[in-house]
Coordinates of C-alpha atoms in Angstrom, one line a residue:
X1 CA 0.0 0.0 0.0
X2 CA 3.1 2.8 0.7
X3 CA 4.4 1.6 -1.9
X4 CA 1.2 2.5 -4.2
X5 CA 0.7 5.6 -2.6
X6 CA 4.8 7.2 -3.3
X7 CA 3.9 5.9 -6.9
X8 CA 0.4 7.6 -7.2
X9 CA 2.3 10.8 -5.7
X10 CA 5.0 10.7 -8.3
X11 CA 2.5 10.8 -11.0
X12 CA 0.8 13.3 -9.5
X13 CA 3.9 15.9 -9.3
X14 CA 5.5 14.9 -12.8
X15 CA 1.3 15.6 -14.1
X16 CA 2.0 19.3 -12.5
X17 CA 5.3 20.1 -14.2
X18 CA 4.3 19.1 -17.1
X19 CA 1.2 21.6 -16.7
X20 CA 3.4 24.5 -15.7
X21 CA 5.4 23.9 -19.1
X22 CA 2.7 24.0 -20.9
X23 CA 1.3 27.1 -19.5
X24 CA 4.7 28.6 -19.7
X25 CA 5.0 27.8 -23.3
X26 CA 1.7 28.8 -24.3
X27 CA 2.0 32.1 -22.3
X28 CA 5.5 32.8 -24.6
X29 CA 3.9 31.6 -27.7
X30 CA 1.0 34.4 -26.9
X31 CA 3.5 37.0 -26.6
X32 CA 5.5 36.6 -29.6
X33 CA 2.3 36.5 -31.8
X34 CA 1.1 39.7 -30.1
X35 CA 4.5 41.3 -30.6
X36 CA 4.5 40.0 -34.4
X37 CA 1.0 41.0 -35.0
X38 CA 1.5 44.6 -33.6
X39 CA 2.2 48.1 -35.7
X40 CA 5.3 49.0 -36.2
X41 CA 6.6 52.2 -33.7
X42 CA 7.3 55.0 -36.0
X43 CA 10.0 57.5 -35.1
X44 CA 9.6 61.4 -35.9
X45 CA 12.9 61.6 -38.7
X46 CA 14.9 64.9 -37.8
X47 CA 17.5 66.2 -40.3
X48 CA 21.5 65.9 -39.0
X49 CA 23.2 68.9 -37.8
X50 CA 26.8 69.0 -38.8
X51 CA 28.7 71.1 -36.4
X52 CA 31.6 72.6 -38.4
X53 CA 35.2 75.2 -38.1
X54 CA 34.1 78.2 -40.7
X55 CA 36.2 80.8 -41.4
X56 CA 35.2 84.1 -42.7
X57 CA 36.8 84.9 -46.3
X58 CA 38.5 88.2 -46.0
X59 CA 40.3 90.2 -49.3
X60 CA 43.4 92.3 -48.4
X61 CA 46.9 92.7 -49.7
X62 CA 49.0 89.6 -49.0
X63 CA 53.5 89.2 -49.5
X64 CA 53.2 85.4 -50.6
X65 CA 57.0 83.9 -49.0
X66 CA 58.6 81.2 -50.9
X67 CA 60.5 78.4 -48.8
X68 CA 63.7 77.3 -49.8
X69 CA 66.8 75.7 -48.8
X70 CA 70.6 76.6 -49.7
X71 CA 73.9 76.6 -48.4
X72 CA 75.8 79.8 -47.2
X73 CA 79.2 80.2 -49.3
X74 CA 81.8 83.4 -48.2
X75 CA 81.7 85.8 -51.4
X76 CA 85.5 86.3 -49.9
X77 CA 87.8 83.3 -50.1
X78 CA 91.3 83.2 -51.0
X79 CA 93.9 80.1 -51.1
X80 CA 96.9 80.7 -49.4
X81 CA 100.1 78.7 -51.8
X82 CA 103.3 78.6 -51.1
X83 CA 104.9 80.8 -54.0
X84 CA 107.8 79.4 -53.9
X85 CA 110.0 76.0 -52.0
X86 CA 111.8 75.9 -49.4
X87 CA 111.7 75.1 -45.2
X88 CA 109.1 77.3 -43.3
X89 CA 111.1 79.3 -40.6
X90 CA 108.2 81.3 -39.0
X91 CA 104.7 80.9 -38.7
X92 CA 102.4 82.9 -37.0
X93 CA 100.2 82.2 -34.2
X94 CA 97.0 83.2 -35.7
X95 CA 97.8 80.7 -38.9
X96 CA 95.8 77.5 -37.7
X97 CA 92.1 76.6 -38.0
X98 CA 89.7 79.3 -37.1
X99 CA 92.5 81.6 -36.2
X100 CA 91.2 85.6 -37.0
X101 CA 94.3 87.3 -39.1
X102 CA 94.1 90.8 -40.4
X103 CA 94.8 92.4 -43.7
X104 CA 98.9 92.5 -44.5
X105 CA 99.7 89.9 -41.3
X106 CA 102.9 87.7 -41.6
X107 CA 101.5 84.7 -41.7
X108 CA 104.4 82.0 -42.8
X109 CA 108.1 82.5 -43.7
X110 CA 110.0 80.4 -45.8
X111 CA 113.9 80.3 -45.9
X112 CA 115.4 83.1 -47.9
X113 CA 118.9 82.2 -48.6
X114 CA 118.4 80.6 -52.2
X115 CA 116.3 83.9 -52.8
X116 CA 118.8 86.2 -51.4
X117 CA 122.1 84.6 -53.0
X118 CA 120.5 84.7 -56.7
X119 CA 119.1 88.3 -55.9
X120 CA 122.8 89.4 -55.0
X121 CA 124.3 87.8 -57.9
X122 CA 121.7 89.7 -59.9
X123 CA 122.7 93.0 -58.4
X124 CA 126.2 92.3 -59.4
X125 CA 125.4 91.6 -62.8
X126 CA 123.3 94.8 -63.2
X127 CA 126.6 96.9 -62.0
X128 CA 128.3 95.0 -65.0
X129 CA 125.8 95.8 -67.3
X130 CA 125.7 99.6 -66.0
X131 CA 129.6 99.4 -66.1
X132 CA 129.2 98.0 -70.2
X133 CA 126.6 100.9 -71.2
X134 CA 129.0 103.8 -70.1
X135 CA 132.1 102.4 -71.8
X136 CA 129.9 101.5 -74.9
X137 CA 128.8 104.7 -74.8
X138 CA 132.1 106.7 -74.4
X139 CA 133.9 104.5 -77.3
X140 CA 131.1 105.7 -79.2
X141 CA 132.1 109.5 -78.6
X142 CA 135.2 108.6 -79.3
X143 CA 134.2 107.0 -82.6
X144 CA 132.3 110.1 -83.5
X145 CA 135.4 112.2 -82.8
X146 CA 137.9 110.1 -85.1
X147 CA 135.3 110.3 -87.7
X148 CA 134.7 113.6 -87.5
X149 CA 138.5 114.0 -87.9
X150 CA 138.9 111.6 -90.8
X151 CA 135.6 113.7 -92.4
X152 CA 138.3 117.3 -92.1
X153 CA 141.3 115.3 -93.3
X154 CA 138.8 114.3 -96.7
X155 CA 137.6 117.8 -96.9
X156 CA 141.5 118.8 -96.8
X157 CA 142.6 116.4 -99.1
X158 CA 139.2 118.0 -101.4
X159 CA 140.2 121.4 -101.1
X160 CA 144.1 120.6 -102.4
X161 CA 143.0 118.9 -105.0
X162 CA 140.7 121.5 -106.1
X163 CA 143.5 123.9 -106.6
X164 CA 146.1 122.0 -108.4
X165 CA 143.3 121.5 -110.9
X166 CA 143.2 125.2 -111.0
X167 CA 147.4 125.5 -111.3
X168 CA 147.2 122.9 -113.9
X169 CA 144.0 124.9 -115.5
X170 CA 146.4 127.8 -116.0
X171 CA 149.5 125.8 -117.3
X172 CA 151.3 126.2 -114.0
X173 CA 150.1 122.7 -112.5
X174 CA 151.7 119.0 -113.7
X175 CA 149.6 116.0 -113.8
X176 CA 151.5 114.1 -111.3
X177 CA 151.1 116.5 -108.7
X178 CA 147.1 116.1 -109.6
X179 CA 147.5 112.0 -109.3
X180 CA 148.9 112.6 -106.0
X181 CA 146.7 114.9 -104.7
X182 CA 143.7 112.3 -106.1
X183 CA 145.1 109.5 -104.2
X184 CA 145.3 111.0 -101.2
X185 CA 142.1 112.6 -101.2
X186 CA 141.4 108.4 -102.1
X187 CA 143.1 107.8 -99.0
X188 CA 140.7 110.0 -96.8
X189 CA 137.8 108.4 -97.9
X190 CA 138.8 105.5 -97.4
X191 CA 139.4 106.3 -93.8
X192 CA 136.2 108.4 -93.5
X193 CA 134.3 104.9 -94.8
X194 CA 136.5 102.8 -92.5
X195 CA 135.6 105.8 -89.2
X196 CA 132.0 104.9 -90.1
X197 CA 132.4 101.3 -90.4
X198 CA 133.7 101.6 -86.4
X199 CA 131.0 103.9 -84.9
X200 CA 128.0 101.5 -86.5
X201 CA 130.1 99.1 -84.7
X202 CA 130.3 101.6 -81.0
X203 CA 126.5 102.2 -81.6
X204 CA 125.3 98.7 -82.0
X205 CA 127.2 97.7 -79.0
X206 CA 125.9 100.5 -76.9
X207 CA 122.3 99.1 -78.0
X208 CA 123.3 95.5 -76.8
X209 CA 124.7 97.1 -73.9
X210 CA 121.6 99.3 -73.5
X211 CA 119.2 95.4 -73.8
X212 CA 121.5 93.8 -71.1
X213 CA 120.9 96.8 -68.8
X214 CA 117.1 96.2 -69.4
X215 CA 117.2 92.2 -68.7
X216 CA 119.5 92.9 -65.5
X217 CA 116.9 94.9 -64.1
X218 CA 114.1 92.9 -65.6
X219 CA 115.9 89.5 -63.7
X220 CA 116.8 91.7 -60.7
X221 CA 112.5 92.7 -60.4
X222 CA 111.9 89.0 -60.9
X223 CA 114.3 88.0 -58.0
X224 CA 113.3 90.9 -55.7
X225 CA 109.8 89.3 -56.6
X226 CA 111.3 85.9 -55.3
X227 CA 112.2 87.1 -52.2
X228 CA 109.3 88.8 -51.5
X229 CA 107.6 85.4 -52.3
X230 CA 109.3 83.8 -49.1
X231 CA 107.0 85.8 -47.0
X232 CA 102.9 85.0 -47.3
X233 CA 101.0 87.6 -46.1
X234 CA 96.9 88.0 -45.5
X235 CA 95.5 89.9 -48.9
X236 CA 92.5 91.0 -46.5
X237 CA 91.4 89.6 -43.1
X238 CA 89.3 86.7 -42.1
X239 CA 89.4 83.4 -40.8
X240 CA 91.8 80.7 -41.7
X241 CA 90.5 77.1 -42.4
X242 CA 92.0 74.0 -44.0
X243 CA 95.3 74.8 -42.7
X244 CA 97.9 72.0 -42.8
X245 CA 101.3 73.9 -42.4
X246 CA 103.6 73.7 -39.4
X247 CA 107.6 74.9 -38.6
X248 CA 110.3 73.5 -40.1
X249 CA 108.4 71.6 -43.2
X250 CA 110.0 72.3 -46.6
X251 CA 107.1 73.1 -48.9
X252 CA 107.1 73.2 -53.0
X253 CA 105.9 75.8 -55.1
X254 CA 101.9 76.2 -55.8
X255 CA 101.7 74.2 -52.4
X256 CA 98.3 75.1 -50.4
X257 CA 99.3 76.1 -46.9
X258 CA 95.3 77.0 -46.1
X259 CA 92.2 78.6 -46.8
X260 CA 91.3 82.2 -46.1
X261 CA 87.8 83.0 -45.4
X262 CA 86.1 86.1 -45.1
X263 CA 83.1 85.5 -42.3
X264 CA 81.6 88.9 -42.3
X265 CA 80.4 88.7 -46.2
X266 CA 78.3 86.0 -46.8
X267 CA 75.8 84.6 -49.7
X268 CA 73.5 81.8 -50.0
X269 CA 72.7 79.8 -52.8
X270 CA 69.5 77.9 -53.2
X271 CA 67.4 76.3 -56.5
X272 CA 64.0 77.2 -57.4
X273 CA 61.2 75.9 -59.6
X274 CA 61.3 77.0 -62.9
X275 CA 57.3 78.1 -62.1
X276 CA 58.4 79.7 -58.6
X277 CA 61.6 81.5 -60.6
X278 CA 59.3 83.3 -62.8
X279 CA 57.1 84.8 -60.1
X280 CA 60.8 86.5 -59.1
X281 CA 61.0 88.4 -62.9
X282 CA 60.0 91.5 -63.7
X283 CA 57.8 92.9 -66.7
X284 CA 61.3 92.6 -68.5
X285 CA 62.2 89.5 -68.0
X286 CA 65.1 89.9 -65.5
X287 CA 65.1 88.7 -61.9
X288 CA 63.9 91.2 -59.2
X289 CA 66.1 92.0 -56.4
X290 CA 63.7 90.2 -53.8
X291 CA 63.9 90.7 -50.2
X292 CA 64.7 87.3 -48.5
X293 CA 65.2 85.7 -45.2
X294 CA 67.5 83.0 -43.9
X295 CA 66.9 81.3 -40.7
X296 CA 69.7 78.3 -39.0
X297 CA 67.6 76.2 -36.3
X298 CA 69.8 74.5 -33.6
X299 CA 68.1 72.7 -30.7
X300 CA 65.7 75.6 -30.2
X301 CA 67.9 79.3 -31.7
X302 CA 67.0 80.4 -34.3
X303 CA 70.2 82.4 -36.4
X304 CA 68.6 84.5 -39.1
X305 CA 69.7 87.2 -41.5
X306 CA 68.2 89.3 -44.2
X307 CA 69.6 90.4 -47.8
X308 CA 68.6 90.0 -51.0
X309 CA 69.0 88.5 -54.7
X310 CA 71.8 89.8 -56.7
X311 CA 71.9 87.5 -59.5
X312 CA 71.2 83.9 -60.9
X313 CA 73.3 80.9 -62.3
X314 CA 73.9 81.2 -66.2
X315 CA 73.2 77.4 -66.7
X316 CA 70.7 75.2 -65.4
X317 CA 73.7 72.5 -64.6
X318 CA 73.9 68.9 -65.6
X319 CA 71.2 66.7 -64.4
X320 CA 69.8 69.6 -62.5
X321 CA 66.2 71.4 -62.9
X322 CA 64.9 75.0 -62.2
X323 CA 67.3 77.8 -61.7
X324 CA 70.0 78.7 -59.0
X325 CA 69.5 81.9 -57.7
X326 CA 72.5 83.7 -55.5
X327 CA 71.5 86.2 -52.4
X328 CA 73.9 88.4 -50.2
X329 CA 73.5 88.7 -46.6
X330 CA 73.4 92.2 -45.1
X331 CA 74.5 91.0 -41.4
X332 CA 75.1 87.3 -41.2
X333 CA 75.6 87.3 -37.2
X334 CA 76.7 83.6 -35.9
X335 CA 76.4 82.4 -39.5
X336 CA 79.9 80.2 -40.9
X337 CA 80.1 79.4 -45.1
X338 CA 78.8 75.8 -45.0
X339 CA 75.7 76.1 -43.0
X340 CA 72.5 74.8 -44.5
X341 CA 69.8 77.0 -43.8
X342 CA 66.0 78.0 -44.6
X343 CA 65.7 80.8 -47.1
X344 CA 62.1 82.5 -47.0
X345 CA 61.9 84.6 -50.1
X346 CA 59.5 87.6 -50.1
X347 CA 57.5 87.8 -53.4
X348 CA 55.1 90.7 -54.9
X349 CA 52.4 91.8 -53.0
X350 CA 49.2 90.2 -54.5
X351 CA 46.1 92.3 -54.3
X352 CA 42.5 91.4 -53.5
X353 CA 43.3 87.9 -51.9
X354 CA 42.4 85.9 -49.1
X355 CA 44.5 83.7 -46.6
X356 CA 42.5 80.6 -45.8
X357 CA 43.7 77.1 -44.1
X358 CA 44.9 74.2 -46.4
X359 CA 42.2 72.2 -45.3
X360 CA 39.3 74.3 -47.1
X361 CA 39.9 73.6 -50.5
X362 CA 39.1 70.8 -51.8
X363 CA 41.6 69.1 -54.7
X364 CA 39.1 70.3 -57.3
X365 CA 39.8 74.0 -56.4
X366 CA 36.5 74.1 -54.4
X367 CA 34.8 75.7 -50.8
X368 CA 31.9 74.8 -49.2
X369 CA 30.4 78.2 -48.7
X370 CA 27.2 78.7 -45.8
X371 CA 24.6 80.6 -47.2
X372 CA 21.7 82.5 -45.0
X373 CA 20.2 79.4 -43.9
X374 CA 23.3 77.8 -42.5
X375 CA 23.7 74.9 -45.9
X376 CA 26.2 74.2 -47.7
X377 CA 27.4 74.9 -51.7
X378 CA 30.3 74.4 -53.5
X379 CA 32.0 77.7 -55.1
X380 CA 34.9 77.6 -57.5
X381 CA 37.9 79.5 -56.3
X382 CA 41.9 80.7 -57.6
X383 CA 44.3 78.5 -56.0
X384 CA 47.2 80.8 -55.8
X385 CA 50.2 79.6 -53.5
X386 CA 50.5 78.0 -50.9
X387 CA 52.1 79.3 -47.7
X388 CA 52.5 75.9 -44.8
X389 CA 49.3 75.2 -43.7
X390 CA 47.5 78.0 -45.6
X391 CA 46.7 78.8 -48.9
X392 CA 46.3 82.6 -51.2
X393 CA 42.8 82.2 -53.2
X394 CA 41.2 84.6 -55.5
X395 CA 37.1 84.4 -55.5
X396 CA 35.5 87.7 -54.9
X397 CA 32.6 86.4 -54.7
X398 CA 33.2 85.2 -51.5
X399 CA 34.0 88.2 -50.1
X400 CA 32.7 88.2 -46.4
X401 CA 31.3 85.0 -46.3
X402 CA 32.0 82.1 -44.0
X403 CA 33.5 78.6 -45.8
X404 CA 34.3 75.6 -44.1
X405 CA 37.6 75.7 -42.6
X406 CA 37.5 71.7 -42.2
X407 CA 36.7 69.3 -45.4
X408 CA 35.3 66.1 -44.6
X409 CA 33.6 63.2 -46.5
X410 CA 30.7 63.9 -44.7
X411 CA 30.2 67.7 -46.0
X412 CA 28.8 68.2 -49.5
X413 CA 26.2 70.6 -51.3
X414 CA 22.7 71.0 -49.3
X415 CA 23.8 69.8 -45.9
X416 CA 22.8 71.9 -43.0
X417 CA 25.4 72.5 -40.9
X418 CA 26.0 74.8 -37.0
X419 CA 28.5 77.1 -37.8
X420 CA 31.8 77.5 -35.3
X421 CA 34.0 80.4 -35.8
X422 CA 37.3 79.2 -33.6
X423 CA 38.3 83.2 -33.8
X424 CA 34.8 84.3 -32.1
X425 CA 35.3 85.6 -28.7
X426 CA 34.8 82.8 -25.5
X427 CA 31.4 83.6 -24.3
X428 CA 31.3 83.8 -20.4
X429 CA 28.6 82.2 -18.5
X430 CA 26.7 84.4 -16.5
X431 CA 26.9 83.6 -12.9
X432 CA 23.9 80.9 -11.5
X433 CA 21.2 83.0 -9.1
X434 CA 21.5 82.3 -5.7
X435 CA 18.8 81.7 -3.0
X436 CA 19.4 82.0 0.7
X437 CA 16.9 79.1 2.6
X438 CA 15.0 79.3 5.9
X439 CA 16.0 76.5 8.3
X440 CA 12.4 74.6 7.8
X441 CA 13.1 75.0 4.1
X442 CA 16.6 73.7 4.0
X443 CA 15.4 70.8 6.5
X444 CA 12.5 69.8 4.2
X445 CA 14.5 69.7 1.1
X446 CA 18.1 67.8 3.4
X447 CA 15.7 65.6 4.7
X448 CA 14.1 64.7 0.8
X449 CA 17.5 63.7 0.1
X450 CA 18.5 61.6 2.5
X451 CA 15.5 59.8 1.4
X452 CA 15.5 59.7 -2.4
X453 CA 17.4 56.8 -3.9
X454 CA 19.7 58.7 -5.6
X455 CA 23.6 57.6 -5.6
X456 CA 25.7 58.1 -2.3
X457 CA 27.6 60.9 -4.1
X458 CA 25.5 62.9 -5.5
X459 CA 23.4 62.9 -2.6
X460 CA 26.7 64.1 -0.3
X461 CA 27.3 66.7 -3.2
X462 CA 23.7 68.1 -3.3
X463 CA 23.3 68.1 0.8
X464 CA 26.6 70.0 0.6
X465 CA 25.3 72.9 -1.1
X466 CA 22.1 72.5 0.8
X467 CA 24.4 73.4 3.8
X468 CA 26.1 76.6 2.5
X469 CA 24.7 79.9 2.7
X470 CA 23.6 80.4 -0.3
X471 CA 22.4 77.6 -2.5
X472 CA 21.8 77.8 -6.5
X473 CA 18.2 78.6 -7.2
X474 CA 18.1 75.5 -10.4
X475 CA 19.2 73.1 -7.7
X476 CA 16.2 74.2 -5.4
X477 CA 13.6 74.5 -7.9
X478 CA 14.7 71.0 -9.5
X479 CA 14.1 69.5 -5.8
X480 CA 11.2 71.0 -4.8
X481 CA 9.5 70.0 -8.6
X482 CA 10.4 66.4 -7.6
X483 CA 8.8 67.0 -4.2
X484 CA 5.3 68.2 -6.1
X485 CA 5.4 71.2 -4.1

């Protein structure tokens, strides 16, 4: 009989579950069919705001800058060579690398001796040739003398012959005496020619004389010129560099000792586009003496200096584009030949342009423009440099208007956007009104708090201002309106 009733039990429970799974499934099955067989909820559609940077479009007179880079070379620079070989004997203290030498300094001394022997010898030789012209030229006085003579004894032996033609003319004279007067006056020629023959002789050996005179004193200059060579001297001052010269070294001729470099007068080189080139050229055609500025960065200084272009490369140079343009600094403070600096060159004043950010025109040469109703439309605009994040445009009809300063994907033609000039002034908040509580007033609304179920902090935060003095009228009138009174 137990045994019947457990088993009757059993049946009895598993008869109940089964119930309440049926029940339960029937009550879901209700649900989804009422769910299925309801209206769709239908949503009011609102339009999206874009909120977007604008930035009002503003004509005026803009200096575009074009950014280059160059290296600064001394206009100055002279190589110091050893004129002539020998041992350095002297050497002066400022002649090293980066020593500061003036104009007309000794800077290095070679050993003279060789110099001064052949100079000496030279002198001596010009005494001799000296010595040569002045005898040359007395044995040709003397030459013009015995001529001179030999010329009277002719005239003599003329004259006598003369008159024993006229003896024999008048029967007195005999031939003989004529043949002898004839023969002598023969004789006298002949020495006249012979007198003749010997001062050609005392004149071309004063001119040979006369040309070793001139090449004693031309070989003389040139050794003076040698000896003068054995000192090297600074043509103008300035800095030395490259200097690889020390005491007691024997040197050759055309030898470089070192480098003189003039720090004070400095230019820069630096290529440009042959499009950014022609924006430098005048109605004429020839290159404007632009303005420029060059700037050395180094870990936070910034060296600069200002000058201008003074002339341009002839050729465009193998393998090279554009043209190379030359600029001389005015004051090159703390710049050395060699640096690689920033050149900023300042172009012709453009007129009736605006300077907009990089980031409002599109690739197509397009801004989004906001008319009166806050949407957008695309205007077609004059892309005219561009200056680092900015960029020169032309499009008067935008004059005063606001553009997007920010293109996106998401912005196009007909999209309503909320406006946000970044340059518009902060707008300060005015300060929240104050109320000062009775004590039943302030209990009422502590006690309400203490009770609500909001979170521990806000409730410490709220019964804190509760407890001042003055407590913000929003945060009373938000309480009491959840209070209902």
């Amino acid at each position: 009989m137990q045994f019947l009733r457990r088993s009757l039990v059993g049946v009895f429970l598993l008869a109940v579950t089964l119930s309440l799974f049926a029940w339960a499934g029937n009550t879901v099955r209700l649900a989804v069919q009422e769910r299925l067989n309801a209206e769709p909820r239908s949503f009011p559609q609102r339009e999206r705001i874009l909120s977007v940077n604008v930035v009002t479009v503003t004509p005026r007179m803009i200096e575009p800058e074009l950014t280059a880079f160059g290296e600064l070379n001394s206009t100055n620079t002279f190589a110091l060579r050893a004129l002539t070989g020998g041992t350095v004997l002297e050497v002066s203290p400022n002649f090293v690398d980066g020593g500061r030498v003036e104009m007309g300094e000794l800077l290095v001394r070679i050993d003279p001796r060789d110099a001064q022997s052949d100079r000496d010898r030279l002198v001596a030789d010009l005494r001799d040739a000296e010595a040569e012209v002045r005898d040359a030229d007395r044995a040709l006085i003397l030459e013009r003398d015995e001529l001179a003579a030999a010329q009277a004894q002719a005239n003599l032996r003329t004259q006598a012959l003369t008159r024993q033609q006229d003896l024999a003319d008048r029967g007195v004279g005999t031939a003989a005496a004529i043949e002898t007067v004839e023969l002598a006056l023969s004789a006298a020629n002949q020495a006249v020619l012979s007198r003749r023959q010997s001062e050609a002789s005392a004149q071309a050996r004063l001119d040979q004389a006369a040309t070793q005179l001139d090449r004693a004193r031309l070989n003389l200059a040139d050794a003076n010129r040698a000896l003068a060579d054995t000192e090297i001297t600074a043509p103008f001052g300035g800095t030395m560099s490259d200097v690889n010269i020390a005491q007691g070294l024997r040197v050759t001729a055309n030898e470089q000792l070192g480098e003189l470099i003039d720090k004070d007068n400095l230019e820069v080189s630096f290529r440009l586009s042959t499009a950014q080139y022609a924006r430098l050229t005048g109605d004429d055609g020839g290159l404007m003496s632009a303005p420029v500025t060059v700037e050395l960065e180094a870990q936070g200084l910034t060296l600069t200096a200002s000058g201008q272009i003074t002339r341009e490369s002839a050729s465009v140079g193998e393998g090279q584009t554009g043209r190379l343009l030359f600029a001389r600094l005015d004051d090159a403070s703390g710049l050395r030949a060699g640096d690689f600096v920033t050149i900023r060159v300042t172009e012709p004043a453009l007129r009736g342009v605006a300077l907009v950010p990089a980031t409002a025109i599109a690739a197509d040469d397009t801004a989004l423009v906001l008319d009166a109703e806050n949407r957008l439309s695309e205007v077609a605009v004059e892309l005219l440099r561009r200056q680092g994040n900015d960029v020169i445009i032309r499009a008067p009809e935008l004059d005063g208007r606001l553009i997007v300063a920010e293109r996106s994907p998401l912005l196009g033609a007909g999209i309503a956007v909320q406006p946000i000039d970044p340059d518009a002034a902060a707008v300060v908040p005015e300060p929240p009104e104050m109320l000062t509580l009775d004590p039943e007033r302030r209990a009422r609304l502590v006690a309400y708090v203490e009770g609500s179920r909001m979170p521990p902090p806000v409730k410490s935060r709220i019964i804190g201002q509760l407890e001042q003095d003055e407590v913000p009228a929003d945060v009373v009138n938000d309480l009491e309106a959840r209070m209902g009174t």
